[in-house]
Each structure stands twice: as C-alpha cells, then as structure tokens.
Tab-separated table of C-alpha atoms and ligand atoms in Angstrom:
chain	number	residue	atom	x	y	z
A	1	UNK	CA	-5.346	-19.586	8.589
A	2	UNK	CA	-1.813	-20.580	9.380
A	3	UNK	CA	0.688	-17.823	10.109
A	4	UNK	CA	3.414	-20.046	11.482
A	5	UNK	CA	6.723	-19.626	9.652
A	6	UNK	CA	8.464	-22.567	8.040
A	7	UNK	CA	11.480	-23.920	9.870
A	8	UNK	CA	13.778	-22.267	7.321
A	9	UNK	CA	12.047	-18.913	7.850
A	10	UNK	CA	12.271	-19.245	11.640
A	11	UNK	CA	16.004	-19.934	11.363
A	12	UNK	CA	16.517	-16.993	9.017
A	13	UNK	CA	14.539	-14.660	11.289
A	14	UNK	CA	16.738	-15.683	14.211
A	15	UNK	CA	19.892	-15.223	12.114
A	16	UNK	CA	18.750	-11.787	10.931
A	17	UNK	CA	17.989	-10.720	14.492
A	18	UNK	CA	21.369	-11.949	15.762
A	19	UNK	CA	23.117	-10.105	12.925
A	20	UNK	CA	21.254	-6.863	13.677
A	21	UNK	CA	22.037	-7.071	17.393
A	22	UNK	CA	25.679	-8.158	17.123
A	23	UNK	CA	26.866	-6.555	13.905
A	24	UNK	CA	24.626	-3.677	12.868
A	25	UNK	CA	23.606	-2.013	16.120
A	26	UNK	CA	27.147	-1.235	17.343
A	27	UNK	CA	28.029	0.308	13.953
A	28	UNK	CA	24.714	2.094	13.493
A	29	UNK	CA	24.972	4.302	16.549
A	30	UNK	CA	28.474	5.455	15.521
A	31	UNK	CA	27.325	6.149	11.940
A	32	UNK	CA	24.310	8.034	13.261
A	33	UNK	CA	26.626	10.180	15.393
A	34	UNK	CA	28.909	10.891	12.411
A	35	UNK	CA	26.120	11.793	10.014
A	36	UNK	CA	24.483	14.080	12.616
A	37	UNK	CA	27.809	15.875	13.024
A	38	UNK	CA	28.325	16.100	9.256
A	39	UNK	CA	24.831	17.562	8.845
A	40	UNK	CA	25.482	20.124	11.578
A	41	UNK	CA	28.747	21.060	9.855
A	42	UNK	CA	26.836	21.772	6.647
A	43	UNK	CA	26.777	18.333	5.015
A	44	UNK	CA	28.768	18.337	1.809
A	45	UNK	CA	29.674	15.378	-0.378
A	46	UNK	CA	30.571	13.133	2.556
A	47	UNK	CA	26.918	12.773	3.479
A	48	UNK	CA	26.218	11.090	0.145
A	49	UNK	CA	28.943	8.457	0.331
A	50	UNK	CA	28.453	4.883	1.510
A	51	UNK	CA	30.557	4.379	4.650
A	52	UNK	CA	33.124	1.548	4.491
A	53	UNK	CA	31.509	0.005	7.565
A	54	UNK	CA	28.249	-0.471	5.652
A	55	UNK	CA	29.997	-2.207	2.767
A	56	UNK	CA	31.696	-4.500	5.241
A	57	UNK	CA	28.336	-5.311	6.871
A	58	UNK	CA	26.865	-6.090	3.443
A	59	UNK	CA	29.726	-8.442	2.683
A	60	UNK	CA	29.245	-10.292	5.971
A	61	UNK	CA	25.457	-10.495	5.562
A	62	UNK	CA	25.857	-11.901	2.106
A	63	UNK	CA	28.406	-14.470	3.270
A	64	UNK	CA	25.843	-15.638	5.820
A	65	UNK	CA	23.093	-16.006	3.184
A	66	UNK	CA	21.155	-13.025	4.580
A	67	UNK	CA	20.849	-11.407	1.176
A	68	UNK	CA	17.870	-10.659	-1.099
A	69	UNK	CA	15.555	-12.476	1.296
A	70	UNK	CA	12.652	-10.369	-0.014
A	71	UNK	CA	12.692	-12.227	-3.338
A	72	UNK	CA	9.360	-14.005	-3.428
A	73	UNK	CA	8.749	-17.718	-3.439
A	74	UNK	CA	8.107	-19.113	-6.876
A	75	UNK	CA	11.247	-17.544	-8.283
A	76	UNK	CA	13.661	-19.657	-6.321
A	77	UNK	CA	13.807	-22.237	-9.115
A	78	UNK	CA	15.308	-20.240	-11.978
A	79	UNK	CA	16.742	-17.677	-9.644
A	80	UNK	CA	18.522	-19.983	-7.266
A	81	UNK	CA	19.910	-21.830	-10.277
A	82	UNK	CA	21.117	-18.700	-11.922
A	83	UNK	CA	22.135	-16.585	-8.971
A	84	UNK	CA	22.923	-18.980	-6.139
A	85	UNK	CA	22.740	-17.098	-2.836
A	86	UNK	CA	21.682	-13.973	-4.706
A	87	UNK	CA	18.397	-15.695	-5.465
A	88	UNK	CA	17.032	-15.191	-1.936
A	89	UNK	CA	15.588	-18.056	0.079
A	90	UNK	CA	12.266	-18.581	-1.678
A	91	UNK	CA	10.245	-17.295	1.276
A	92	UNK	CA	6.482	-16.853	1.099
A	93	UNK	CA	4.989	-13.557	2.287
A	94	UNK	CA	4.073	-15.134	5.631
A	95	UNK	CA	7.638	-16.423	5.941
A	96	UNK	CA	9.257	-13.139	5.012
A	97	UNK	CA	7.017	-11.029	7.291
A	98	UNK	CA	8.925	-11.727	10.554
A	99	UNK	CA	12.241	-11.180	8.761
A	100	UNK	CA	10.962	-7.786	7.563
A	101	UNK	CA	9.834	-6.985	11.111
A	102	UNK	CA	13.338	-7.545	12.463
A	103	UNK	CA	14.850	-5.351	9.744
A	104	UNK	CA	12.457	-2.541	10.756
A	105	UNK	CA	14.198	-2.375	14.137
A	106	UNK	CA	17.223	-0.782	12.479
A	107	UNK	CA	17.461	2.049	9.924
A	108	UNK	CA	20.433	0.386	8.269
A	109	UNK	CA	19.354	-3.256	8.171
A	110	UNK	CA	17.254	-3.254	4.970
A	111	UNK	CA	20.221	-1.814	3.045
A	112	UNK	CA	22.698	-4.201	4.655
A	113	UNK	CA	20.546	-7.201	3.632
A	114	UNK	CA	19.859	-5.769	0.131
A	115	UNK	CA	16.143	-5.653	0.913
A	116	UNK	CA	15.642	-1.867	0.930
A	117	UNK	CA	13.091	0.252	-0.893
A	118	UNK	CA	12.929	1.258	-3.652
A	119	UNK	CA	15.447	-1.307	-4.957
A	120	UNK	CA	13.471	-4.331	-3.740
A	121	UNK	CA	10.264	-3.111	-5.411
A	122	UNK	CA	12.136	-2.259	-8.607
A	123	UNK	CA	13.808	-5.671	-8.614
A	124	UNK	CA	10.377	-7.284	-8.264
A	125	UNK	CA	9.118	-5.292	-11.247
A	126	UNK	CA	12.045	-6.423	-13.377
A	127	UNK	CA	11.664	-9.976	-12.159
A	128	UNK	CA	7.978	-10.111	-13.055
A	129	UNK	CA	7.746	-7.877	-16.097
A	130	UNK	CA	11.283	-7.262	-17.386
A	131	UNK	CA	12.646	-8.697	-20.645
A	132	UNK	CA	15.711	-10.917	-20.466
A	133	UNK	CA	17.808	-8.037	-21.768
A	134	UNK	CA	16.470	-5.695	-19.061
A	135	UNK	CA	17.127	-8.328	-16.399
A	136	UNK	CA	20.674	-8.868	-17.591
A	137	UNK	CA	21.437	-5.173	-17.614
A	138	UNK	CA	19.727	-4.017	-14.394
A	139	UNK	CA	18.324	-6.837	-12.304
A	140	UNK	CA	21.590	-8.745	-12.051
A	141	UNK	CA	23.609	-5.830	-10.661
A	142	UNK	CA	20.705	-4.810	-8.378
A	143	UNK	CA	20.566	-8.250	-6.826
A	144	UNK	CA	24.325	-8.161	-6.583
A	145	UNK	CA	24.191	-4.818	-4.734
A	146	UNK	CA	26.493	-3.275	-7.360
A	147	UNK	CA	23.992	-0.602	-8.421
A	148	UNK	CA	20.991	1.219	-6.932
A	149	UNK	CA	17.760	2.364	-8.573
A	150	UNK	CA	14.904	4.845	-8.175
A	151	UNK	CA	11.189	4.877	-8.911
A	152	UNK	CA	9.878	8.123	-10.403
A	153	UNK	CA	6.124	8.463	-10.468
A	154	UNK	CA	5.126	11.486	-8.347
A	155	UNK	CA	5.141	14.924	-9.996
A	156	UNK	CA	5.266	18.375	-8.395
A	157	UNK	CA	2.706	19.843	-10.783
A	158	UNK	CA	-0.210	17.426	-10.254
A	159	UNK	CA	-1.973	15.637	-7.384
A	160	UNK	CA	-0.072	12.380	-7.647
A	161	UNK	CA	-2.211	10.307	-5.293
A	162	UNK	CA	-4.222	9.843	-8.492
A	163	UNK	CA	-1.697	8.171	-10.782
A	164	UNK	CA	-3.821	8.828	-13.864
A	165	UNK	CA	-2.842	12.507	-13.456
A	166	UNK	CA	0.827	11.954	-14.416
A	167	UNK	CA	1.847	14.473	-17.073
A	168	UNK	CA	5.501	13.687	-17.869
A	169	UNK	CA	5.411	12.489	-21.454
A	170	UNK	CA	7.041	9.276	-22.665
A	171	UNK	CA	6.334	9.351	-26.381
A	172	UNK	CA	7.344	6.567	-28.741
A	173	UNK	CA	9.264	7.933	-31.745
A	174	UNK	CA	10.445	5.166	-34.054
A	175	UNK	CA	12.667	2.878	-32.048
A	176	UNK	CA	13.094	5.402	-29.224
A	177	UNK	CA	11.063	6.818	-26.349
A	178	UNK	CA	11.364	10.542	-25.620
A	179	UNK	CA	10.687	11.802	-22.107
A	180	UNK	CA	9.846	15.359	-21.082
A	181	UNK	CA	8.635	16.554	-17.701
A	182	UNK	CA	9.445	16.692	-14.018
A	183	UNK	CA	9.259	14.255	-11.104
A	184	UNK	CA	9.872	14.686	-7.403
A	185	UNK	CA	10.174	12.572	-4.292
A	186	UNK	CA	12.249	10.212	-6.393
A	187	UNK	CA	13.733	8.152	-3.579
A	188	UNK	CA	17.207	6.745	-4.103
A	189	UNK	CA	18.308	9.135	-6.842
A	190	UNK	CA	20.880	10.725	-4.500
A	191	UNK	CA	22.750	7.457	-3.981
A	192	UNK	CA	26.194	7.579	-5.626
A	193	UNK	CA	25.530	4.167	-7.193
A	194	UNK	CA	22.029	4.928	-8.500
A	195	UNK	CA	22.270	3.936	-12.163
A	196	UNK	CA	18.697	3.552	-13.312
A	197	UNK	CA	15.274	5.124	-12.791
A	198	UNK	CA	11.948	3.484	-13.514
A	199	UNK	CA	9.957	6.454	-14.805
A	200	UNK	CA	6.204	6.516	-15.271
A	201	UNK	CA	5.188	8.626	-18.270
A	202	UNK	CA	2.190	9.468	-20.434
A	203	UNK	CA	2.483	7.698	-23.795
A	204	UNK	CA	-1.006	7.823	-25.262
A	205	UNK	CA	-3.527	10.341	-23.850
A	206	UNK	CA	-6.239	8.925	-26.144
A	207	UNK	CA	-6.034	5.379	-24.832
A	208	UNK	CA	-8.235	3.925	-22.074
A	209	UNK	CA	-7.645	5.721	-18.750
A	210	UNK	CA	-5.510	2.867	-17.411
A	211	UNK	CA	-3.603	2.228	-20.656
A	212	UNK	CA	-2.199	5.724	-21.241
A	213	UNK	CA	1.004	5.395	-19.221
A	214	UNK	CA	4.231	3.422	-19.562
A	215	UNK	CA	7.090	2.473	-17.260
A	216	UNK	CA	10.447	3.280	-18.823
A	217	UNK	CA	13.942	2.327	-17.668
A	218	UNK	CA	16.076	5.451	-17.864
A	219	UNK	CA	19.800	5.201	-17.117
A	220	UNK	CA	20.680	7.899	-14.577
A	221	UNK	CA	23.434	9.337	-16.814
A	222	UNK	CA	21.251	9.782	-19.940
A	223	UNK	CA	21.535	13.258	-21.492
A	224	UNK	CA	18.657	15.474	-20.310
A	225	UNK	CA	18.214	13.841	-16.876
A	226	UNK	CA	18.982	16.401	-14.188
A	227	UNK	CA	18.616	16.167	-10.417
A	228	UNK	CA	17.469	19.694	-9.649
A	229	UNK	CA	17.630	19.381	-5.855
A	230	UNK	CA	17.327	16.972	-2.980
A	231	UNK	CA	14.240	17.320	-0.779
A	232	UNK	CA	14.271	16.872	2.963
A	233	UNK	CA	11.663	15.073	5.033
A	234	UNK	CA	11.116	17.230	8.119
A	235	UNK	CA	14.808	18.117	8.028
A	236	UNK	CA	16.098	14.575	7.340
A	237	UNK	CA	17.795	14.012	3.994
A	238	UNK	CA	17.723	10.197	4.248
A	239	UNK	CA	21.194	10.094	2.791
A	240	UNK	CA	22.822	8.383	0.967
A	241	UNK	CA	19.544	7.503	-0.834
A	242	UNK	CA	17.670	10.804	-0.542
A	243	UNK	CA	14.606	12.057	-2.379
A	244	UNK	CA	15.203	14.108	-5.513
A	245	UNK	CA	13.379	16.479	-7.784
A	246	UNK	CA	14.383	15.410	-11.287
A	247	UNK	CA	13.807	17.094	-14.633
A	248	UNK	CA	13.689	15.230	-17.951
A	249	UNK	CA	14.395	17.310	-21.055
A	250	UNK	CA	14.262	15.504	-24.420
A	251	UNK	CA	15.567	12.354	-22.784
A	252	UNK	CA	15.908	9.615	-25.399
A	253	UNK	CA	16.147	5.924	-24.576
A	254	UNK	CA	15.678	2.860	-26.805
A	255	UNK	CA	12.118	1.518	-27.119
A	256	UNK	CA	13.286	-1.748	-25.588
A	257	UNK	CA	13.657	0.147	-22.271
A	258	UNK	CA	9.871	0.236	-21.895
A	259	UNK	CA	8.902	-2.404	-19.358
A	260	UNK	CA	6.433	-4.943	-20.772
A	261	UNK	CA	5.559	-2.565	-23.648
A	262	UNK	CA	3.847	0.867	-23.825
A	263	UNK	CA	0.613	1.459	-21.900
A	264	UNK	CA	1.177	-1.124	-19.178
A	265	UNK	CA	2.232	1.135	-16.290
A	266	UNK	CA	-0.907	0.558	-14.203
A	267	UNK	CA	-0.718	-3.180	-14.455
A	268	UNK	CA	2.936	-3.032	-13.379
A	269	UNK	CA	2.209	-0.560	-10.558
A	270	UNK	CA	-0.436	-2.938	-9.185
A	271	UNK	CA	1.975	-5.870	-9.273
A	272	UNK	CA	4.636	-3.742	-7.566
A	273	UNK	CA	2.386	-2.806	-4.702
A	274	UNK	CA	1.489	-6.262	-3.361
A	275	UNK	CA	4.281	-8.040	-1.483
A	276	UNK	CA	6.301	-4.843	-1.077
A	277	UNK	CA	3.587	-3.403	1.140
A	278	UNK	CA	3.869	-6.338	3.528
A	279	UNK	CA	7.582	-5.554	3.833
A	280	UNK	CA	6.882	-1.880	4.579
A	281	UNK	CA	4.144	-2.677	7.057
A	282	UNK	CA	6.182	-5.237	8.952
A	283	UNK	CA	9.127	-2.858	9.113
A	284	UNK	CA	6.746	-0.382	10.781
A	285	UNK	CA	5.975	-3.061	13.386
A	286	UNK	CA	9.718	-3.517	13.998
A	287	UNK	CA	10.114	0.228	14.389
A	288	UNK	CA	7.175	0.388	16.827
A	289	UNK	CA	8.660	-2.488	18.842
A	290	UNK	CA	11.936	-0.630	19.135
A	291	UNK	CA	10.141	2.517	20.295
A	292	UNK	CA	8.157	0.587	22.901
A	293	UNK	CA	11.352	-1.097	24.098
A	294	UNK	CA	13.041	2.304	24.518
A	295	UNK	CA	9.947	3.728	26.242
A	296	UNK	CA	9.861	0.920	28.811
A	297	UNK	CA	13.616	1.128	29.488
A	298	UNK	CA	13.482	4.881	29.966
A	299	UNK	CA	10.293	4.803	32.011
A	300	UNK	CA	11.710	2.211	34.396
A	301	UNK	CA	15.104	3.864	34.820
A	302	UNK	CA	14.084	7.479	35.598
A	303	UNK	CA	12.236	8.763	38.609
A	304	UNK	CA	10.027	11.802	39.052
A	305	UNK	CA	7.869	12.761	42.012
A	306	UNK	CA	9.253	9.760	43.877
A	307	UNK	CA	8.173	7.137	41.336
A	308	UNK	CA	9.548	5.553	38.150
A	309	UNK	CA	8.105	7.386	35.126
A	310	UNK	CA	6.129	4.284	34.084
A	311	UNK	CA	4.114	4.572	37.295
A	312	UNK	CA	3.088	8.174	36.725
A	313	UNK	CA	-0.128	9.369	35.116
A	314	UNK	CA	-1.519	6.970	32.513
A	315	UNK	CA	1.849	5.579	31.413
A	316	UNK	CA	1.111	1.950	32.301
A	317	UNK	CA	-2.099	2.137	30.293
A	318	UNK	CA	-0.216	3.685	27.391
A	319	UNK	CA	2.269	0.838	27.463
A	320	UNK	CA	-0.552	-1.711	27.456
A	321	UNK	CA	-2.323	0.106	24.622
A	322	UNK	CA	0.891	0.154	22.600
A	323	UNK	CA	1.333	-3.596	23.096
A	324	UNK	CA	-2.276	-4.280	22.056
A	325	UNK	CA	-1.976	-2.034	18.989
A	326	UNK	CA	1.321	-3.576	17.861
A	327	UNK	CA	0.193	-7.166	18.331
A	328	UNK	CA	-3.163	-6.695	16.630
A	329	UNK	CA	-1.602	-4.858	13.694
A	330	UNK	CA	1.001	-7.589	13.304
A	331	UNK	CA	-1.846	-10.104	13.023
A	332	UNK	CA	-3.601	-7.897	10.458
A	333	UNK	CA	-0.417	-7.847	8.370
A	334	UNK	CA	0.135	-11.588	8.676
A	335	UNK	CA	-3.439	-12.079	7.524
A	336	UNK	CA	-2.773	-9.898	4.461
A	337	UNK	CA	0.457	-11.833	3.815
A	338	UNK	CA	-1.415	-15.131	4.095
A	339	UNK	CA	-4.039	-13.926	1.625
A	340	UNK	CA	-1.327	-12.794	-0.799
A	341	UNK	CA	0.199	-16.266	-0.551
A	342	UNK	CA	-3.053	-18.187	-0.881
A	343	UNK	CA	-5.317	-16.170	-3.192
A	344	UNK	CA	-2.972	-13.554	-4.739
A	345	UNK	CA	-2.790	-9.736	-4.879
A	346	UNK	CA	-6.143	-9.120	-6.586
A	347	UNK	CA	-8.130	-10.943	-3.903
A	348	UNK	CA	-6.016	-9.405	-1.137
A	349	UNK	CA	-6.421	-5.817	-2.309
A	350	UNK	CA	-8.540	-4.654	0.658
A	351	UNK	CA	-6.269	-6.377	3.195
A	352	UNK	CA	-3.153	-4.835	1.648
A	353	UNK	CA	-4.777	-1.374	1.720
A	354	UNK	CA	-5.804	-1.905	5.355
A	355	UNK	CA	-2.234	-2.592	6.467
A	356	UNK	CA	-0.905	0.394	4.539
A	357	UNK	CA	-3.052	2.569	6.807
A	358	UNK	CA	-2.830	0.624	10.057
A	359	UNK	CA	0.911	-0.066	10.318
A	360	UNK	CA	2.420	3.434	9.991
A	361	UNK	CA	-0.360	4.955	12.106
A	362	UNK	CA	0.289	2.510	14.944
A	363	UNK	CA	4.048	3.053	14.633
A	364	UNK	CA	3.578	6.817	14.692
A	365	UNK	CA	1.419	6.643	17.858
A	366	UNK	CA	3.790	4.340	19.704
A	367	UNK	CA	6.850	6.392	18.738
A	368	UNK	CA	5.054	9.548	19.834
A	369	UNK	CA	4.456	8.028	23.270
A	370	UNK	CA	8.105	6.945	23.417
A	371	UNK	CA	9.215	10.501	22.615
A	372	UNK	CA	6.951	11.878	25.338
A	373	UNK	CA	8.235	9.545	28.043
A	374	UNK	CA	11.815	10.459	27.095
A	375	UNK	CA	11.064	14.118	27.761
A	376	UNK	CA	13.279	16.565	25.856
A	377	UNK	CA	15.747	13.793	25.059
A	378	UNK	CA	13.123	12.141	22.872
A	379	UNK	CA	13.269	14.989	20.394
A	380	UNK	CA	17.062	15.143	20.266
A	381	UNK	CA	19.253	13.094	17.972
A	382	UNK	CA	20.757	11.339	21.027
A	383	UNK	CA	17.891	8.878	20.532
A	384	UNK	CA	16.568	7.470	17.247
A	385	UNK	CA	12.989	8.497	18.064
A	386	UNK	CA	12.608	11.736	16.108
A	387	UNK	CA	14.002	9.968	13.020
A	388	UNK	CA	11.670	7.021	13.634
A	389	UNK	CA	8.630	9.286	14.011
A	390	UNK	CA	9.496	11.039	10.758
A	391	UNK	CA	9.809	7.717	8.938
A	392	UNK	CA	6.410	6.517	10.178
A	393	UNK	CA	4.812	9.862	9.342
A	394	UNK	CA	6.349	9.849	5.866
A	395	UNK	CA	5.144	6.311	5.120
A	396	UNK	CA	1.575	7.589	5.572
A	397	UNK	CA	2.193	9.528	2.340
A	398	UNK	CA	5.060	7.766	0.589
A	399	UNK	CA	2.997	4.671	-0.117
A	400	UNK	CA	0.046	6.808	-1.152
A	401	UNK	CA	-1.973	8.873	1.361
A	402	UNK	CA	-4.026	7.109	4.058
A	403	UNK	CA	-7.216	8.523	2.562
A	404	UNK	CA	-6.694	6.817	-0.798
A	405	UNK	CA	-6.251	3.408	0.859
A	406	UNK	CA	-9.252	3.972	3.115
A	407	UNK	CA	-11.269	4.934	0.050
A	408	UNK	CA	-10.423	1.588	-1.527
A	409	UNK	CA	-11.272	-0.379	1.618
A	410	UNK	CA	-14.617	1.414	1.868
A	411	UNK	CA	-15.377	0.854	-1.812
A	412	UNK	CA	-14.856	-2.890	-1.499
A	413	UNK	CA	-16.906	-2.970	1.694
A	414	UNK	CA	-19.783	-1.044	0.140
A	415	UNK	CA	-19.544	-3.216	-2.969
A	416	UNK	CA	-20.617	-6.138	-0.765
A	417	UNK	CA	-23.837	-4.213	-0.210
A	418	UNK	CA	-24.441	-3.627	-3.895
A	419	UNK	CA	-23.054	-0.078	-4.097
A	420	UNK	CA	-21.560	0.870	-7.456
A	421	UNK	CA	-17.759	0.789	-7.481
B	501	FAD	C1	9.510	10.200	2.131
B	501	FAD	C2	8.760	10.054	0.826
B	501	FAD	C3	9.261	9.201	-0.147
B	501	FAD	C4	8.597	9.083	-1.373
B	501	FAD	N1	9.152	8.268	-2.341
B	501	FAD	C5	8.592	8.269	-3.581
B	501	FAD	C6	9.222	7.551	-4.658
B	501	FAD	O1	10.272	6.920	-4.493
B	501	FAD	N2	8.676	7.636	-5.894
B	501	FAD	C7	7.518	8.345	-6.123
B	501	FAD	O2	7.074	8.372	-7.254
B	501	FAD	N3	6.887	9.019	-5.120
B	501	FAD	C8	7.392	9.010	-3.862
B	501	FAD	N4	6.795	9.730	-2.849
B	501	FAD	C9	5.618	10.539	-3.144
B	501	FAD	C10	4.297	9.991	-2.616
B	501	FAD	O3	3.990	8.782	-3.253
B	501	FAD	C11	3.250	11.088	-2.844
B	501	FAD	O4	3.566	12.184	-2.022
B	501	FAD	C12	1.843	10.605	-2.573
B	501	FAD	O5	1.445	9.636	-3.513
B	501	FAD	C13	0.820	11.741	-2.594
B	501	FAD	O6	0.903	12.490	-3.756
B	501	FAD	P1	0.992	14.088	-3.635
B	501	FAD	O7	2.147	14.413	-2.762
B	501	FAD	O8	0.972	14.662	-4.996
B	501	FAD	O9	-0.308	14.510	-2.834
B	501	FAD	P2	-1.731	14.939	-3.466
B	501	FAD	O10	-2.121	13.953	-4.502
B	501	FAD	O11	-1.661	16.358	-3.820
B	501	FAD	O12	-2.683	14.704	-2.204
B	501	FAD	C14	-2.655	15.607	-1.096
B	501	FAD	C15	-3.667	15.156	-0.069
B	501	FAD	O13	-4.974	15.160	-0.608
B	501	FAD	C16	-5.769	14.217	0.090
B	501	FAD	N5	-6.342	13.246	-0.847
B	501	FAD	C17	-5.818	12.802	-2.016
B	501	FAD	N6	-6.606	11.846	-2.544
B	501	FAD	C18	-7.634	11.668	-1.694
B	501	FAD	C19	-8.775	10.817	-1.675
B	501	FAD	N7	-9.024	9.947	-2.671
B	501	FAD	N8	-9.629	10.919	-0.623
B	501	FAD	C20	-9.415	11.812	0.378
B	501	FAD	N9	-8.355	12.623	0.405
B	501	FAD	C21	-7.473	12.563	-0.609
B	501	FAD	C22	-4.850	13.511	1.071
B	501	FAD	O14	-4.938	14.100	2.345
B	501	FAD	C23	-3.487	13.752	0.458
B	501	FAD	O15	-2.431	13.626	1.397
B	501	FAD	C24	7.405	9.830	-1.606
B	501	FAD	C25	6.902	10.664	-0.602
B	501	FAD	C26	7.568	10.799	0.596
B	501	FAD	C27	7.014	11.733	1.636
C-alpha cells in the first residue's frame, strides 16, 4: 500500500492550508459572529444570502487553481480540455484525501473551493451518468459555481435508511415524467442559487426491487415544487444551504431529465457514494484535528486547582486517546481511498462503509472532549465546538445511519465464512 501523495497533491494540500489560514479563517470568525447575531434577531432573509466576502474568497480560490479539486482522476482529459481550471487537478482519492482533511478544518472552506456537498456528489453523478445535454445545462454552471443543487431521496413518510422504501412517484407519461410526493432533509434547497434537484422517485413498482426507482433532474422553479419549510439540525439551520421539506404536486419535466434512463437510481446511488464518502470522512478528520487543537490550547492556557487544565484528572490520557483515534482513523480512510483507486468502488464497499462509521464517531468523541475542557464556553457560540459537534453527529445519519453501514460490513465479513448474504 502506498498512501503518499503525489508532488502535485502535496503542493495543493499546502496551498489549500495556506489559503484557509490566511484568507478564510479571518473572514469566517466575523461571518460566524454576524450570522449568530442575525439568528438571535430572528433570522429573516439575510440569513439565506451569500455574503460578499464569500464570493470574494471563491474568486481568489479559483484564481489560485484551488477549485473543483474533488473532480476525480480519469476525467482530467476531457474535462481539463473543456473546462481549463474548472476541470479540477485530476487527483486520485489518495491524493485528494489530505486536501479534503484541510477543508474539514473550516466550515466555509468546502464552499469556497467549490467542493461542498451536495454539489460535489451531484456533479459526480452528472459527470458519470449524465447525457451531454444534462451536462451542458447543469454540470457546467455547477462547476462554474454559478448555480447550486440538491439531492432529494429521504422521505418523511417512510424509513429512508432503506432506499427501496421511497414512495414519491416519478411516472413516465409519453415524453414527460410526472412526480408526486414529499421529500425532506433535502440539503441545499434553501440556497438562493439552488436551481436543480436530483429527485429519486418510484417509476415501476413491478420491476425488480433495485430497478423500480429513477433519478430525475427537476429544475427548482418547476410548477408544483414547493419548499414547505426549512428544518433545523439541533437548532442550526446550516444557512445559506439549509435542509428543506419539499412537496412535489403533479410536477412535469421532460423524459430527457431522467438520469441514465428510468429504473437506474440504485446503480447511480452506488456510484455517488464511493469517492464522496472519502471526502466526508476526511473532512471529519480535519474537524477532529481542529477540536483537538482547541482543546490543547485551552487546557494549557487555563489553570484550576493550581494546575493547567491539561494536568488535571485524566485529561492527558484523553488527549493521547484523541491523537491515537484520529491518526488510526485517518489511516483507515487512506486505506479505503487506496482501494477505491486500485480496485474500484465495488471491491472497496466494506472499507467505504467502515469509514462512514468510524470518522464521524471519532470526530464526535474528540469534539465532545474539547467541549468539556472548555467548560461552559465550549457550549457557547463563542467557540465553533457546538456547531462542530452537531455536524459530526448529523453525519452519523446524513450519510445513512451507522447501523446500516455496520450491517453491510458484518454481512461481507460473515460472507467470508459462508453465511448467506
Ligand atoms: C443534516 C442532514 C442532512 C441530510 N441531507 C440529506 C440530503 O441532502 N438528501 C437526502 O435525501 N437525505 C438527507 N438526509 C437524510 C438522511 O439520509 C436520513 O435521515 C437517513 O438516511 C436515515 O433515514 P431516516 O431518517 O428515514 O431514518 P429511518 O430509516 O427511519 O431509521 C431510523 C433509525 O432506525 C435504525 N435502523 C435503520 N436501519 C437499520 C438497520 N439496518 N439496522 C439497525 N438499525 C437500523 C437506525 O438507528 C436509524 O437511525 C440528511 C439528514 C441529516 C440529519
């Protein structure tokens, strides 16, 4: 196994880190202060606007070639030719992993570098499965950062950890598809520039279990699409992206908006969940690193009972345990990334499921320790820790619940012993 980044990747990781430290961090704390104040004052439309400072950061990042770096290797040929710097840098998963880790340090960085969920995953879907017409209409502006997108699979009415349960209908009628039903936790739909949703719908209930559903591109302004409300995650709205509950009432789009043809939603969902999970997992490592950094700084700089906080109780052990957990999980993720690069998503399915469980759980534990050593301050919005904890906690569901991933890991393990799948 070789997890060492290429020279290009090492340079990009360094450049990303320098940009986060010098450009993003000073702006981020001010934006955090403003949005906390706006929320306390009752929110309003301002919360859902993109601050000018963020647009300026995006422009600078793009000028420096720190743009769309998530785009996988293998696409750099046609993409670099067609899109120039928009085509990413052709990084492998192992190469992109440390870049993703750095972006996890900051809440704003993925957006600034145009590598944020769900747009990056949606762009990958269009890249791999989209028709030329779909790419021209939606992938181009997504890679350009001119529009945003959402991914609508989960439904309020059914247990959505089992994707075969999805009930929203996407019925082919002549040269149109008609959608009826309701989704929720549709991340990104609150963004003022969200122009398209990838919606998973039931097209043919009589087909094979994994061929009943389709993925349909639905422009956000189509008649019958209504954002009923924005949900909060433990009080955080995650603006300007947000998570919406969206109803679809007799929504009609052309048949050519179905990605890869009707009945192929599961195949597409599988393809979407490979590399993107490495990004998520490495961002969790970045977040955990930031929490550990804050914990050490705080623990060294405050004194209680005549000693620095780090020297009280089991705090030194907790710091060591956090370091061990972060470093071993990073290696687990790099191993999954290496398998994705060398043998592909199907052969790496257990490893990818393992990191989906391990990374947010480790981040959550480390952030929890960081909150504790900060005392009351750790729970306030003076520090980014309560927001960080909520993100890590949410990832344990947003990417599918821990239990579902563990179930898959166990199934593969037991399969080695002859157990039926
Ligand atoms: C912040 C956030 C962002 C999200 N963004 C999106 C998005 O952009 N698009 C989208 O479509 N969805 C999104 N989701 C939704 C997320 O994918 C679902 O919440 C998740 O898949 C679980 O579905 P559910 O909520 O219906 O839970 P259910 O399916 O009702 O499951 C509830 C619980 O049952 C247990 N359970 C389920 N299956 C098993 C099993 N096999 N073994 C053991 N226990 C099990 C687990 O404890 C699970 O948490 C987001 C969620 C959050 C919190």
